[in-house]
XYZ file of C-alpha atoms in Angstrom:
88
model
C -77.912 42.931 -140.513
C -80.845 45.455 -139.569
C -83.057 45.368 -136.618
C -86.087 46.260 -138.669
C -86.304 49.673 -137.483
C -86.129 52.720 -139.630
C -82.645 54.236 -138.444
C -80.675 57.660 -139.504
C -77.725 55.371 -140.149
C -78.260 51.857 -141.279
C -77.468 49.148 -138.923
C -74.164 47.706 -141.846
C -72.902 50.806 -141.584
C -72.590 51.104 -138.302
C -71.188 47.820 -137.823
C -68.741 48.346 -140.303
C -67.384 51.236 -138.463
C -67.375 49.247 -134.988
C -63.840 48.697 -134.482
C -62.716 52.867 -136.346
C -65.083 54.034 -133.296
C -63.276 51.229 -130.739
C -60.275 52.367 -131.427
C -60.836 56.592 -131.635
C -60.457 56.754 -135.206
C -63.427 58.610 -136.373
C -64.525 61.977 -137.289
C -66.658 63.849 -134.144
C -69.757 63.782 -136.459
C -69.298 59.745 -136.946
C -68.328 59.314 -133.414
C -72.215 61.300 -132.846
C -73.923 59.241 -135.478
C -72.857 55.552 -133.948
C -73.547 56.609 -130.261
C -77.390 57.788 -131.505
C -77.647 54.146 -132.944
C -76.776 52.237 -130.696
C -78.647 54.109 -128.330
C -81.513 53.092 -130.223
C -80.850 49.870 -131.500
C -80.180 46.469 -129.191
C -78.632 43.978 -132.018
C -76.235 46.453 -132.788
C -75.171 47.193 -129.347
C -74.693 43.347 -128.561
C -72.679 43.618 -131.695
C -70.650 46.570 -130.065
C -70.294 44.860 -127.463
C -69.051 41.637 -128.447
C -66.537 43.399 -130.646
C -65.399 45.697 -127.212
C -65.005 42.751 -125.685
C -63.353 40.806 -128.377
C -60.559 43.966 -128.335
C -60.163 44.306 -124.756
C -59.379 40.172 -124.529
C -56.844 40.581 -127.639
C -55.201 44.035 -126.235
C -54.713 41.842 -122.544
C -53.252 38.959 -124.342
C -51.204 40.333 -127.561
C -50.408 43.899 -126.325
C -47.102 43.165 -125.928
C -46.061 41.360 -129.053
C -45.512 43.624 -132.506
C -48.153 43.628 -135.038
C -47.615 43.295 -138.818
C -48.625 46.627 -140.563
C -51.462 44.758 -142.871
C -52.611 42.717 -139.845
C -55.592 45.356 -139.698
C -56.754 45.275 -142.642
C -57.221 40.987 -142.928
C -59.034 40.871 -139.703
C -61.489 43.650 -140.980
C -61.682 41.767 -144.396
C -62.532 38.409 -142.696
C -64.965 40.442 -140.578
C -66.551 41.777 -143.320
C -66.442 38.649 -145.555
C -67.935 36.418 -142.645
C -70.422 39.025 -142.166
C -71.594 39.008 -145.773
C -71.770 35.442 -145.892
C -74.244 35.130 -142.815
C -76.413 38.031 -144.777
C -76.754 35.722 -147.371
């Protein structure tokens, strides 16, 4: 995905890191890069908002159940696969 405008951080890189960003798992430098990108890129901001809403919904309805250790990696792999298929 790309909005067609030049950015210091590529749209794909931002979207690949959006869940880590939401989870607070990035370095301070990465957080700043993503915030700057989201401030100037409407398509990525919309994707971020959607991901944020999905994360909140999952947390609300699934927050009490134990989660398998490998679930996050499986979900992220599936998201990457779908994004790749959509980009083709």
